[in-house]
mmCIF file of C-alpha atoms in Angstrom:
data_model
loop_
_atom_site.group_PDB
_atom_site.id
_atom_site.type_symbol
_atom_site.label_atom_id
_atom_site.label_comp_id
_atom_site.label_asym_id
_atom_site.label_seq_id
_atom_site.Cartn_x
_atom_site.Cartn_y
_atom_site.Cartn_z
ATOM 1 C CA MET U 1462 0.161 -0.288 0.097
ATOM 2 C CA SER U 1463 1.263 3.297 -1.352
ATOM 3 C CA GLU U 1464 1.609 6.049 1.285
ATOM 4 C CA PRO U 1465 -0.503 9.241 1.751
ATOM 5 C CA ARG U 1466 0.169 12.347 -0.423
ATOM 6 C CA VAL U 1467 1.551 15.160 1.543
ATOM 7 C CA VAL U 1468 -0.455 18.152 0.890
ATOM 8 C CA SER U 1469 2.123 20.785 1.492
ATOM 9 C CA ASP U 1470 0.947 24.213 3.526
ATOM 10 C CA ALA U 1471 1.286 25.920 0.372
ATOM 11 C CA GLU U 1472 -1.055 23.625 -1.060
ATOM 12 C CA ARG U 1473 -3.415 23.988 1.389
ATOM 13 C CA ARG U 1474 -3.312 28.106 0.747
ATOM 14 C CA ALA U 1475 -4.117 27.269 -3.265
ATOM 15 C CA ARG U 1476 -6.681 25.312 -1.971
ATOM 16 C CA LEU U 1477 -8.593 27.871 -0.140
ATOM 17 C CA GLY U 1478 -7.905 30.642 -2.723
ATOM 18 C CA ARG U 1479 -9.404 28.562 -5.258
ATOM 19 C CA ARG U 1480 -12.378 26.718 -3.903
ATOM 20 C CA HIS U 1481 -13.441 29.732 -1.175
ATOM 21 C CA ALA U 1482 -14.024 32.012 -4.679
ATOM 22 C CA LEU U 1483 -11.277 34.529 -3.492
ATOM 23 C CA ALA U 1484 -8.693 34.061 -6.309
ATOM 24 C CA GLU U 1485 -11.333 33.114 -8.804
ATOM 25 C CA SER U 1486 -14.739 34.770 -8.243
ATOM 26 C CA VAL U 1487 -17.984 33.480 -8.635
ATOM 27 C CA ASP U 1488 -21.503 35.015 -10.372
ATOM 28 C CA GLY U 1489 -23.905 35.090 -8.108
ATOM 29 C CA VAL U 1490 -24.671 35.399 -3.860
ATOM 30 C CA LEU U 1491 -25.865 31.296 -3.964
ATOM 31 C CA GLU U 1492 -22.541 30.167 -5.701
ATOM 32 C CA ALA U 1493 -20.294 32.669 -3.134
ATOM 33 C CA ALA U 1494 -22.531 30.695 -0.218
ATOM 34 C CA GLU U 1495 -21.519 27.186 -2.243
ATOM 35 C CA SER U 1496 -18.015 27.844 -2.305
ATOM 36 C CA VAL U 1497 -17.889 27.925 1.051
ATOM 37 C CA VAL U 1498 -20.545 25.640 2.433
ATOM 38 C CA CYS U 1499 -22.768 28.640 4.073
ATOM 39 C CA LEU U 1500 -22.256 31.780 5.033
ATOM 40 C CA HIS U 1501 -21.884 32.946 8.042
ATOM 41 C CA ALA U 1502 -24.551 34.848 9.606
ATOM 42 C CA THR U 1503 -24.385 36.001 13.122
ATOM 43 C CA GLU U 1504 -24.182 39.318 12.310
ATOM 44 C CA PRO U 1505 -26.195 40.189 9.458
ATOM 45 C CA ALA U 1506 -23.807 42.449 7.696
ATOM 46 C CA SER U 1507 -21.504 39.492 7.678
ATOM 47 C CA VAL U 1508 -23.393 37.718 5.021
ATOM 48 C CA TYR U 1509 -23.843 40.738 2.536
ATOM 49 C CA LEU U 1510 -19.925 41.223 3.084
ATOM 50 C CA SER U 1511 -18.780 37.288 2.393
ATOM 51 C CA ALA U 1512 -20.718 37.456 -0.807
ATOM 52 C CA ARG U 1513 -19.129 40.560 -2.171
ATOM 53 C CA ALA U 1514 -15.557 39.151 -1.272
ATOM 54 C CA ARG U 1515 -16.588 36.437 -3.418
ATOM 55 C CA GLY U 1516 -17.816 38.143 -6.262
ATOM 56 C CA GLY U 1517 -18.802 41.821 -6.235
ATOM 57 C CA ALA U 1518 -22.691 41.255 -5.396
ATOM 58 C CA THR U 1519 -24.526 44.597 -4.489
ATOM 59 C CA ARG U 1520 -26.718 44.729 -1.116
ATOM 60 C CA ASP U 1521 -29.333 44.492 -3.599
ATOM 61 C CA ASP U 1522 -28.152 41.153 -4.850
ATOM 62 C CA VAL U 1523 -27.997 39.437 -1.676
ATOM 63 C CA SER U 1524 -31.189 40.902 -0.191
ATOM 64 C CA ARG U 1525 -32.843 39.594 -3.247
ATOM 65 C CA ALA U 1526 -31.468 36.061 -3.037
ATOM 66 C CA LEU U 1527 -31.992 35.907 1.142
ATOM 67 C CA TYR U 1528 -35.732 37.555 0.685
ATOM 68 C CA ASP U 1529 -36.819 37.006 -2.858
ATOM 69 C CA ASP U 1530 -35.333 34.100 -4.655
ATOM 70 C CA ARG U 1531 -34.574 32.795 -1.565
ATOM 71 C CA SER U 1532 -32.072 30.785 -2.895
ATOM 72 C CA VAL U 1533 -29.720 30.739 0.096
ATOM 73 C CA VAL U 1534 -31.733 30.586 3.724
ATOM 74 C CA ARG U 1535 -30.589 31.609 7.602
ATOM 75 C CA GLN U 1536 -30.678 28.288 9.572
ATOM 76 C CA LEU U 1537 -29.350 27.865 13.034
ATOM 77 C CA ALA U 1538 -26.739 24.879 13.510
ATOM 78 C CA MET U 1539 -22.629 23.926 13.805
ATOM 79 C CA ARG U 1540 -22.029 25.314 17.164
ATOM 80 C CA ARG U 1541 -25.421 27.272 18.489
ATOM 81 C CA THR U 1542 -24.893 29.425 15.044
ATOM 82 C CA VAL U 1543 -26.708 31.046 12.321
ATOM 83 C CA PHE U 1544 -25.547 30.270 8.936
ATOM 84 C CA ALA U 1545 -26.845 31.074 5.456
ATOM 85 C CA PHE U 1546 -27.208 27.984 3.156
ATOM 86 C CA PRO U 1547 -27.878 27.087 0.074
ATOM 87 C CA ALA U 1548 -31.361 26.147 0.416
ATOM 88 C CA ASP U 1549 -30.929 22.362 -1.176
ATOM 89 C CA LEU U 1550 -28.168 22.240 1.914
ATOM 90 C CA LEU U 1551 -31.337 22.341 4.435
ATOM 91 C CA PRO U 1552 -32.507 18.779 4.429
ATOM 92 C CA ALA U 1553 -29.060 17.560 5.717
ATOM 93 C CA VAL U 1554 -28.349 20.322 8.353
ATOM 94 C CA ARG U 1555 -31.741 20.340 9.194
ATOM 95 C CA GLY U 1556 -31.862 16.155 9.700
ATOM 96 C CA SER U 1557 -27.902 16.756 11.816
ATOM 97 C CA ALA U 1558 -26.068 19.356 12.898
ATOM 98 C CA ALA U 1559 -29.468 21.381 13.701
ATOM 99 C CA ALA U 1560 -31.648 18.797 15.029
ATOM 100 C CA ARG U 1561 -28.450 17.982 17.453
ATOM 101 C CA VAL U 1562 -28.484 21.587 18.671
ATOM 102 C CA ALA U 1563 -32.440 22.101 19.183
ATOM 103 C CA ALA U 1564 -32.153 18.624 20.960
ATOM 104 C CA GLN U 1565 -29.634 20.408 23.058
ATOM 105 C CA GLN U 1566 -32.120 23.779 23.409
ATOM 106 C CA VAL U 1567 -34.790 21.771 24.893
ATOM 107 C CA ASP U 1568 -32.764 20.047 27.264
ATOM 108 C CA ARG U 1569 -31.145 23.419 28.536
ATOM 109 C CA LEU U 1570 -34.338 24.880 28.807
ATOM 110 C CA GLY U 1571 -36.527 22.932 30.171
ATOM 111 C CA LYS U 1572 -34.168 22.176 32.981
ATOM 112 C CA GLU U 1573 -33.522 26.134 33.616
ATOM 113 C CA VAL U 1574 -37.850 26.564 33.546
ATOM 114 C CA GLN U 1575 -38.081 23.865 35.985
ATOM 115 C CA ALA U 1576 -35.121 26.013 37.976
ATOM 116 C CA ALA U 1577 -37.172 29.027 37.895
ATOM 117 C CA GLY U 1578 -39.796 26.918 39.303
ATOM 118 C CA HIS U 1579 -42.478 27.933 35.838
ATOM 119 C CA ALA U 1580 -43.002 24.006 35.314
ATOM 120 C CA ARG U 1581 -42.870 20.609 37.058
ATOM 121 C CA ASP U 1582 -41.821 19.186 33.503
ATOM 122 C CA GLY U 1583 -39.797 21.452 31.860
ATOM 123 C CA GLN U 1584 -38.929 19.780 28.877
ATOM 124 C CA ALA U 1585 -43.101 19.291 28.747
ATOM 125 C CA TRP U 1586 -43.123 23.212 29.355
ATOM 126 C CA VAL U 1587 -40.939 23.410 26.506
ATOM 127 C CA ARG U 1588 -43.451 21.493 23.878
ATOM 128 C CA GLU U 1589 -46.089 23.391 24.905
ATOM 129 C CA THR U 1590 -45.105 26.666 24.631
ATOM 130 C CA CYS U 1591 -43.044 25.908 21.014
ATOM 131 C CA ALA U 1592 -46.414 24.843 19.879
ATOM 132 C CA GLU U 1593 -47.810 27.720 20.913
ATOM 133 C CA VAL U 1594 -45.552 30.358 19.490
ATOM 134 C CA LEU U 1595 -45.548 28.208 16.197
ATOM 135 C CA ALA U 1596 -49.264 28.599 15.606
ATOM 136 C CA ALA U 1597 -49.119 32.143 16.365
ATOM 137 C CA ILE U 1598 -46.702 32.496 14.062
ATOM 138 C CA ARG U 1599 -48.412 30.511 11.175
ATOM 139 C CA ASP U 1600 -51.212 32.369 12.056
ATOM 140 C CA GLU U 1601 -48.742 35.653 10.913
ATOM 141 C CA PRO U 1602 -45.593 36.195 10.904
ATOM 142 C CA ALA U 1603 -43.891 38.057 13.716
ATOM 143 C CA THR U 1604 -40.619 39.933 15.236
ATOM 144 C CA THR U 1605 -39.973 38.665 18.425
ATOM 145 C CA VAL U 1606 -41.077 42.001 20.448
ATOM 146 C CA GLN U 1607 -44.698 41.207 18.409
ATOM 147 C CA LEU U 1608 -44.368 37.566 19.525
ATOM 148 C CA ARG U 1609 -43.735 38.819 23.251
ATOM 149 C CA GLY U 1610 -47.010 41.115 23.419
ATOM 150 C CA ARG U 1611 -49.385 38.341 21.876
ATOM 151 C CA ILE U 1612 -47.911 35.479 23.869
ATOM 152 C CA PRO U 1613 -47.565 36.755 27.629
ATOM 153 C CA THR U 1614 -45.899 33.077 28.346
ATOM 154 C CA LEU U 1615 -42.873 34.771 26.648
ATOM 155 C CA ASP U 1616 -41.857 37.080 29.043
ATOM 156 C CA LEU U 1617 -41.628 34.605 31.981
ATOM 157 C CA ARG U 1618 -37.698 34.768 32.791
ATOM 158 C CA VAL U 1619 -34.845 32.213 33.825
ATOM 159 C CA GLY U 1620 -31.069 31.299 33.839
ATOM 160 C CA ALA U 1621 -30.210 33.808 36.288
ATOM 161 C CA ASP U 1622 -26.359 33.734 36.537
ATOM 162 C CA SER U 1623 -25.048 35.834 39.521
ATOM 163 C CA GLY U 1624 -21.577 35.179 38.742
ATOM 164 C CA ALA U 1625 -21.596 37.050 35.352
ATOM 165 C CA LYS U 1626 -20.835 40.458 35.056
ATOM 166 C CA TRP U 1627 -24.239 40.564 33.295
ATOM 167 C CA GLY U 1628 -25.958 38.049 35.284
ATOM 168 C CA GLY U 1629 -29.620 38.090 35.949
ATOM 169 C CA PRO U 1630 -32.475 36.161 34.346
ATOM 170 C CA SER U 1631 -33.219 37.054 30.920
ATOM 171 C CA PRO U 1632 -36.485 36.493 29.101
ATOM 172 C CA VAL U 1633 -37.643 33.348 27.745
ATOM 173 C CA ALA U 1634 -38.861 34.545 23.797
ATOM 174 C CA PRO U 1635 -35.780 34.354 22.643
ATOM 175 C CA ARG U 1636 -34.650 30.787 23.601
ATOM 176 C CA VAL U 1637 -38.131 29.527 22.577
ATOM 177 C CA LEU U 1638 -37.236 31.166 19.039
ATOM 178 C CA THR U 1639 -34.236 29.557 18.994
ATOM 179 C CA VAL U 1640 -35.375 26.035 19.994
ATOM 180 C CA LEU U 1641 -37.744 26.223 16.778
ATOM 181 C CA ALA U 1642 -35.424 28.045 14.277
ATOM 182 C CA ALA U 1643 -32.821 24.948 15.144
ATOM 183 C CA ASP U 1644 -35.404 22.261 14.537
ATOM 184 C CA GLY U 1645 -36.691 24.116 11.388
ATOM 185 C CA SER U 1646 -40.203 24.712 12.125
ATOM 186 C CA VAL U 1647 -39.804 28.691 11.459
ATOM 187 C CA VAL U 1648 -37.196 30.881 9.898
ATOM 188 C CA ARG U 1649 -35.872 34.422 9.771
ATOM 189 C CA GLY U 1650 -37.915 35.647 7.243
ATOM 190 C CA GLU U 1651 -38.283 39.037 6.122
ATOM 191 C CA ASN U 1652 -35.614 41.387 8.210
ATOM 192 C CA ALA U 1653 -37.513 44.448 9.598
ATOM 193 C CA GLY U 1654 -34.389 46.555 10.238
ATOM 194 C CA GLY U 1655 -31.319 47.313 7.862
ATOM 195 C CA TRP U 1656 -28.599 45.012 5.682
ATOM 196 C CA LYS U 1657 -26.886 45.579 8.876
ATOM 197 C CA THR U 1658 -29.611 44.707 11.844
ATOM 198 C CA SER U 1659 -31.583 41.339 12.636
ATOM 199 C CA ARG U 1660 -34.684 42.233 13.767
ATOM 200 C CA PRO U 1661 -35.973 38.649 11.399
ATOM 201 C CA VAL U 1662 -39.844 38.432 10.866
ATOM 202 C CA TRP U 1663 -40.415 35.220 12.317
ATOM 203 C CA THR U 1664 -41.820 33.124 9.480
ATOM 204 C CA ALA U 1665 -43.247 29.241 9.330
ATOM 205 C CA VAL U 1666 -41.003 27.177 7.406
ATOM 206 C CA GLU U 1667 -44.117 26.237 4.663
ATOM 207 C CA ASP U 1668 -44.956 29.540 3.993
ATOM 208 C CA TRP U 1669 -41.343 30.504 3.247
ATOM 209 C CA LEU U 1670 -40.312 28.067 0.967
ATOM 210 C CA ALA U 1671 -42.083 26.122 -2.106
ATOM 211 C CA ALA U 1672 -40.796 22.871 -0.911
ATOM 212 C CA PRO U 1673 -40.088 22.784 2.702
ATOM 213 C CA PRO U 1674 -37.095 20.759 3.124
ATOM 214 C CA ARG U 1675 -37.675 17.399 4.535
ATOM 215 C CA PRO U 1676 -34.842 16.435 7.651
ATOM 216 C CA LEU U 1677 -32.574 13.854 5.876
ATOM 217 C CA PRO U 1678 -31.793 10.555 8.735
ATOM 218 C CA GLU U 1679 -28.889 12.007 11.096
ATOM 219 C CA ALA U 1680 -26.188 9.570 9.339
ATOM 220 C CA GLU U 1681 -27.086 10.933 5.579
ATOM 221 C CA GLY U 1682 -27.296 14.524 6.760
ATOM 222 C CA TYR U 1683 -23.751 14.384 8.172
ATOM 223 C CA ALA U 1684 -22.400 12.655 5.066
ATOM 224 C CA ALA U 1685 -24.101 15.234 3.402
ATOM 225 C CA LEU U 1686 -22.414 18.238 5.835
ATOM 226 C CA VAL U 1687 -18.626 16.627 5.493
ATOM 227 C CA ALA U 1688 -18.598 15.940 1.871
ATOM 228 C CA ALA U 1689 -19.585 19.749 1.168
ATOM 229 C CA TRP U 1690 -17.000 20.648 3.563
ATOM 230 C CA LEU U 1691 -14.139 18.306 2.110
ATOM 231 C CA LEU U 1692 -14.641 19.710 -1.289
ATOM 232 C CA ARG U 1693 -14.141 23.385 -0.327
ATOM 233 C CA PHE U 1694 -12.119 22.900 3.211
ATOM 234 C CA GLY U 1695 -10.182 20.450 2.498
ATOM 235 C CA PRO U 1696 -7.892 18.487 3.421
ATOM 236 C CA GLY U 1697 -8.883 18.839 7.285
ATOM 237 C CA THR U 1698 -8.332 16.798 10.466
ATOM 238 C CA GLU U 1699 -10.867 15.032 11.801
ATOM 239 C CA ASP U 1700 -10.531 17.952 15.010
ATOM 240 C CA ASP U 1701 -11.059 20.227 12.263
ATOM 241 C CA VAL U 1702 -14.571 18.659 10.987
ATOM 242 C CA VAL U 1703 -15.438 17.610 14.651
ATOM 243 C CA TRP U 1704 -14.889 21.788 15.272
ATOM 244 C CA TRP U 1705 -16.779 22.441 12.482
ATOM 245 C CA LEU U 1706 -19.371 20.252 12.656
ATOM 246 C CA GLY U 1707 -20.094 20.840 16.014
ATOM 247 C CA ALA U 1708 -20.335 16.991 16.271
ATOM 248 C CA THR U 1709 -19.221 13.859 18.283
ATOM 249 C CA LYS U 1710 -16.126 12.343 16.661
ATOM 250 C CA ALA U 1711 -17.949 9.110 16.118
ATOM 251 C CA ALA U 1712 -20.703 11.567 14.155
ATOM 252 C CA VAL U 1713 -17.613 12.706 12.092
ATOM 253 C CA ARG U 1714 -15.627 9.348 11.788
ATOM 254 C CA ARG U 1715 -18.575 7.363 10.747
ATOM 255 C CA ALA U 1716 -19.861 10.214 8.332
ATOM 256 C CA LEU U 1717 -15.499 10.340 6.784
ATOM 257 C CA ALA U 1718 -16.285 6.678 6.232
ATOM 258 C CA ASP U 1719 -19.866 7.129 4.705
ATOM 259 C CA VAL U 1720 -18.097 9.655 1.816
ATOM 260 C CA GLY U 1721 -15.020 7.248 1.647
ATOM 261 C CA ALA U 1722 -12.378 10.653 2.568
ATOM 262 C CA VAL U 1723 -9.308 9.698 1.317
ATOM 263 C CA THR U 1724 -6.192 9.754 3.877
ATOM 264 C CA VAL U 1725 -3.600 12.054 3.486
ATOM 265 C CA HIS U 1726 -0.774 13.847 5.340
ATOM 266 C CA LEU U 1727 -0.189 17.343 5.951
ATOM 267 C CA GLY U 1728 3.144 19.235 5.894
ATOM 268 C CA ASP U 1729 3.928 18.147 9.513
ATOM 269 C CA GLY U 1730 2.505 14.488 9.065
ATOM 270 C CA THR U 1731 -0.509 14.983 10.557
ATOM 271 C CA PRO U 1732 -3.064 12.604 9.028
ATOM 272 C CA ALA U 1733 -5.951 14.414 7.149
ATOM 273 C CA TYR U 1734 -8.407 14.316 4.929
ATOM 274 C CA LEU U 1735 -10.034 15.176 1.091
ATOM 275 C CA HIS U 1736 -13.041 14.056 -0.398
ATOM 276 C CA PRO U 1737 -12.702 11.216 -2.833
ATOM 277 C CA ASP U 1738 -13.276 13.539 -6.235
ATOM 278 C CA ASP U 1739 -11.096 15.598 -5.202
ATOM 279 C CA VAL U 1740 -7.662 14.317 -4.926
ATOM 280 C CA ALA U 1741 -5.289 16.066 -7.281
ATOM 281 C CA PRO U 1742 -2.742 18.393 -6.576
ATOM 282 C CA VAL U 1743 -3.616 21.715 -6.898
ATOM 283 C CA THR U 1744 -1.723 24.325 -8.373
ATOM 284 C CA ASP U 1745 -1.047 28.041 -6.969
ATOM 285 C CA PRO U 1746 -3.367 30.348 -8.396
ATOM 286 C CA GLY U 1747 -0.997 32.962 -8.173
ATOM 287 C CA PRO U 1748 -1.793 36.692 -6.690
ATOM 288 C CA TRP U 1749 -4.924 37.321 -4.859
ATOM 289 C CA ALA U 1750 -6.076 39.814 -2.094
ATOM 290 C CA ALA U 1751 -8.863 39.703 0.351
ATOM 291 C CA LEU U 1752 -10.729 41.586 2.617
ATOM 292 C CA LEU U 1753 -12.789 39.650 4.490
ATOM 293 C CA PRO U 1754 -15.340 40.427 7.486
ATOM 294 C CA GLY U 1755 -15.324 38.999 11.097
ATOM 295 C CA LEU U 1756 -16.639 35.305 11.261
ATOM 296 C CA ASP U 1757 -15.836 34.585 7.871
ATOM 297 C CA PRO U 1758 -16.085 31.389 6.989
ATOM 298 C CA SER U 1759 -12.455 31.542 5.032
ATOM 299 C CA THR U 1760 -11.134 32.959 8.661
ATOM 300 C CA MET U 1761 -14.029 30.553 11.033
ATOM 301 C CA GLY U 1762 -13.758 26.936 8.883
ATOM 302 C CA TRP U 1763 -10.738 24.880 10.549
ATOM 303 C CA LYS U 1764 -9.631 24.811 14.320
ATOM 304 C CA GLU U 1765 -5.622 24.578 13.510
ATOM 305 C CA ARG U 1766 -5.436 27.962 11.548
ATOM 306 C CA ALA U 1767 -1.906 27.706 11.333
ATOM 307 C CA PHE U 1768 -1.172 27.599 7.266
ATOM 308 C CA TYR U 1769 -3.231 30.591 6.985
ATOM 309 C CA LEU U 1770 -3.154 32.675 10.398
ATOM 310 C CA GLY U 1771 0.485 32.115 10.868
ATOM 311 C CA PRO U 1772 1.689 34.346 14.614
ATOM 312 C CA HIS U 1773 -1.410 36.255 14.041
ATOM 313 C CA ARG U 1774 -3.943 34.936 16.042
ATOM 314 C CA GLU U 1775 -3.673 36.703 19.466
ATOM 315 C CA GLN U 1776 -4.467 39.360 17.184
ATOM 316 C CA VAL U 1777 -6.921 38.348 15.155
ATOM 317 C CA PHE U 1778 -9.046 36.324 17.422
ATOM 318 C CA ASP U 1779 -10.221 36.770 20.668
ATOM 319 C CA ARG U 1780 -10.283 34.710 23.819
ATOM 320 C CA ASN U 1781 -13.620 32.917 22.681
ATOM 321 C CA GLY U 1782 -11.916 31.830 19.252
ATOM 322 C CA ASN U 1783 -14.268 34.642 17.048
ATOM 323 C CA GLY U 1784 -12.172 36.430 14.025
ATOM 324 C CA GLY U 1785 -12.256 39.975 13.161
ATOM 325 C CA ALA U 1786 -12.531 41.084 9.749
ATOM 326 C CA THR U 1787 -9.606 40.312 8.066
ATOM 327 C CA ALA U 1788 -6.944 41.202 5.338
ATOM 328 C CA TRP U 1789 -5.510 38.189 3.105
ATOM 329 C CA TRP U 1790 -2.362 37.904 0.289
ATOM 330 C CA ARG U 1791 -2.054 34.844 -1.278
ATOM 331 C CA GLY U 1792 -3.742 32.829 0.798
ATOM 332 C CA ARG U 1793 -2.244 34.244 4.127
ATOM 333 C CA ILE U 1794 -3.984 36.233 6.629
ATOM 334 C CA VAL U 1795 -2.020 39.207 7.068
ATOM 335 C CA GLY U 1796 -3.902 42.150 8.408
ATOM 336 C CA CYS U 1797 -6.761 43.290 9.787
ATOM 337 C CA TRP U 1798 -9.146 46.299 8.399
ATOM 338 C CA THR U 1799 -11.197 48.628 10.215
ATOM 339 C CA GLN U 1800 -13.063 51.668 8.926
ATOM 340 C CA ARG U 1801 -13.661 55.193 9.758
ATOM 341 C CA ASP U 1802 -16.383 57.354 10.560
ATOM 342 C CA ASP U 1803 -16.749 58.534 7.263
ATOM 343 C CA GLY U 1804 -17.079 55.327 6.428
ATOM 344 C CA SER U 1805 -13.597 54.703 4.351
ATOM 345 C CA VAL U 1806 -11.747 51.621 4.997
ATOM 346 C CA VAL U 1807 -8.207 51.113 6.690
ATOM 347 C CA LEU U 1808 -6.014 48.689 6.832
ATOM 348 C CA LEU U 1809 -4.293 47.161 9.405
ATOM 349 C CA PRO U 1810 -1.179 45.347 8.548
ATOM 350 C CA LEU U 1811 0.189 42.693 10.847
ATOM 351 C CA GLU U 1812 3.583 42.321 9.372
ATOM 352 C CA ASP U 1813 5.266 44.087 7.238
ATOM 353 C CA LEU U 1814 3.974 43.614 3.136
ATOM 354 C CA SER U 1815 5.628 43.991 -0.442
ATOM 355 C CA ALA U 1816 5.125 46.717 -2.422
ATOM 356 C CA ARG U 1817 2.802 44.413 -4.070
ATOM 357 C CA ALA U 1818 1.013 42.923 -1.434
ATOM 358 C CA SER U 1819 -0.123 46.299 -0.023
ATOM 359 C CA ALA U 1820 -0.896 48.205 -3.548
ATOM 360 C CA ALA U 1821 -3.416 45.001 -4.497
ATOM 361 C CA LEU U 1822 -4.707 45.229 -0.478
ATOM 362 C CA GLU U 1823 -4.744 48.958 -0.744
ATOM 363 C CA ARG U 1824 -7.048 48.631 -4.112
ATOM 364 C CA GLU U 1825 -9.787 46.140 -1.973
ATOM 365 C CA ALA U 1826 -9.479 49.039 0.675
ATOM 366 C CA ARG U 1827 -11.052 51.245 -1.986
ATOM 367 C CA ARG U 1828 -13.594 49.135 -3.555
ATOM 368 C CA LEU U 1829 -14.244 48.288 -0.301
ATOM 369 C CA THR U 1830 -15.481 51.740 0.648
ATOM 370 C CA GLN U 1831 -17.147 52.618 -2.964
ATOM 371 C CA TRP U 1832 -19.030 49.563 -2.132
ATOM 372 C CA LEU U 1833 -19.323 50.396 1.376
ATOM 373 C CA ASP U 1834 -20.992 53.531 0.175
ATOM 374 C CA GLY U 1835 -20.273 55.818 3.379
ATOM 375 C CA GLU U 1836 -22.053 52.687 5.744
ATOM 376 C CA VAL U 1837 -20.210 51.602 8.837
ATOM 377 C CA VAL U 1838 -20.642 48.559 9.390
ATOM 378 C CA ARG U 1839 -20.034 47.722 13.548
ATOM 379 C CA SER U 1840 -19.332 44.405 14.992
ATOM 380 C CA VAL U 1841 -19.138 42.635 18.272
ATOM 381 C CA TYR U 1842 -16.555 40.659 17.322
ATOM 382 C CA THR U 1843 -13.840 43.058 16.252
ATOM 383 C CA ALA U 1844 -10.324 41.782 15.784
ATOM 384 C CA PRO U 1845 -7.750 42.641 19.066
ATOM 385 C CA ALA U 1846 -5.524 44.537 16.570
ATOM 386 C CA VAL U 1847 -8.023 46.898 16.130
ATOM 387 C CA ARG U 1848 -9.131 47.217 19.373
ATOM 388 C CA ALA U 1849 -5.712 48.332 20.201
ATOM 389 C CA ALA U 1850 -5.541 50.662 17.183
ATOM 390 C CA GLN U 1851 -8.750 52.655 18.461
ATOM 391 C CA ARG U 1852 -8.003 52.987 21.925
ATOM 392 C CA GLU U 1853 -4.744 54.306 20.910
ATOM 393 C CA GLY U 1854 -6.717 57.105 18.740
#
């Protein structure tokens, strides 16, 4: 038996550039989402900025994909995070990662409801309340605030935490909607805020999608997600896939076997996996530059990030592992970016750059400034390097 081939860090960076539509752009918002499996959507603006970086999509293009064509759908899934998925991937997501999150949230909320003295059987309370809220949404889509006005139960409070800085009980409304969003009963429909603001109008899935997704069996769902991930992020280690998927090692190992993943070695000898249809070496696409928003899939796609992050972890990622807005050159994070109050984009290099890299990134900064057209995007996921620069004035 021949030894597994070695995929060097240089080839991994080449793959990242090509597969993630950063070195070779795509035409549409759906294609941008597919290039990284799904777009992070924890912050609404990140969907727009990530799609723009991969194909120059306008804000109208992204809104059209989300709200008119509905080819890209926001769904709570891996690691209790909101993503914008291609619609045809929803059956896999709902049957696997989202179902896991939903079960976890039902259990957690049920325990907190019991601890707060609201019910003797917390899980029964969660099931009954979710059914009541779902019925109300089916009757008329509504924001969270509107639902709290219609259903007094949603104002009950749970989860006091005297040890936290902002500890204290909070309304159950967001928690109930988290369960319904994870299990796919409801979706984030129209946005009652602007493109940078999240005020979703909760809508029954059957009222949002012409063909509501039927969840795949768990194993099939995980296999489909792992196959999609390998095609875009491979090679990756078992730990990379476990982290991205938010699943158990047992589930990931079964999915890798079901996909027929091919074992390779990374440059340091660590075993990793490629999709069986994507084992050939990938060549360097040539120079490319990109400015990506906080929590972009390319920044957050692996657990082990040294091949593209280098020595910049503490400057890019906060203590919770959230990556801020980044500047890329030829498959590596080489800086961050922020904005002035007038909306202009400012680069913050984290290392010495060549004249060619500096010029390419400055061009990207001008393009992004023009695209933003005076709009300033604020994020709670700000890179430590940016925070430091802001403190220094």
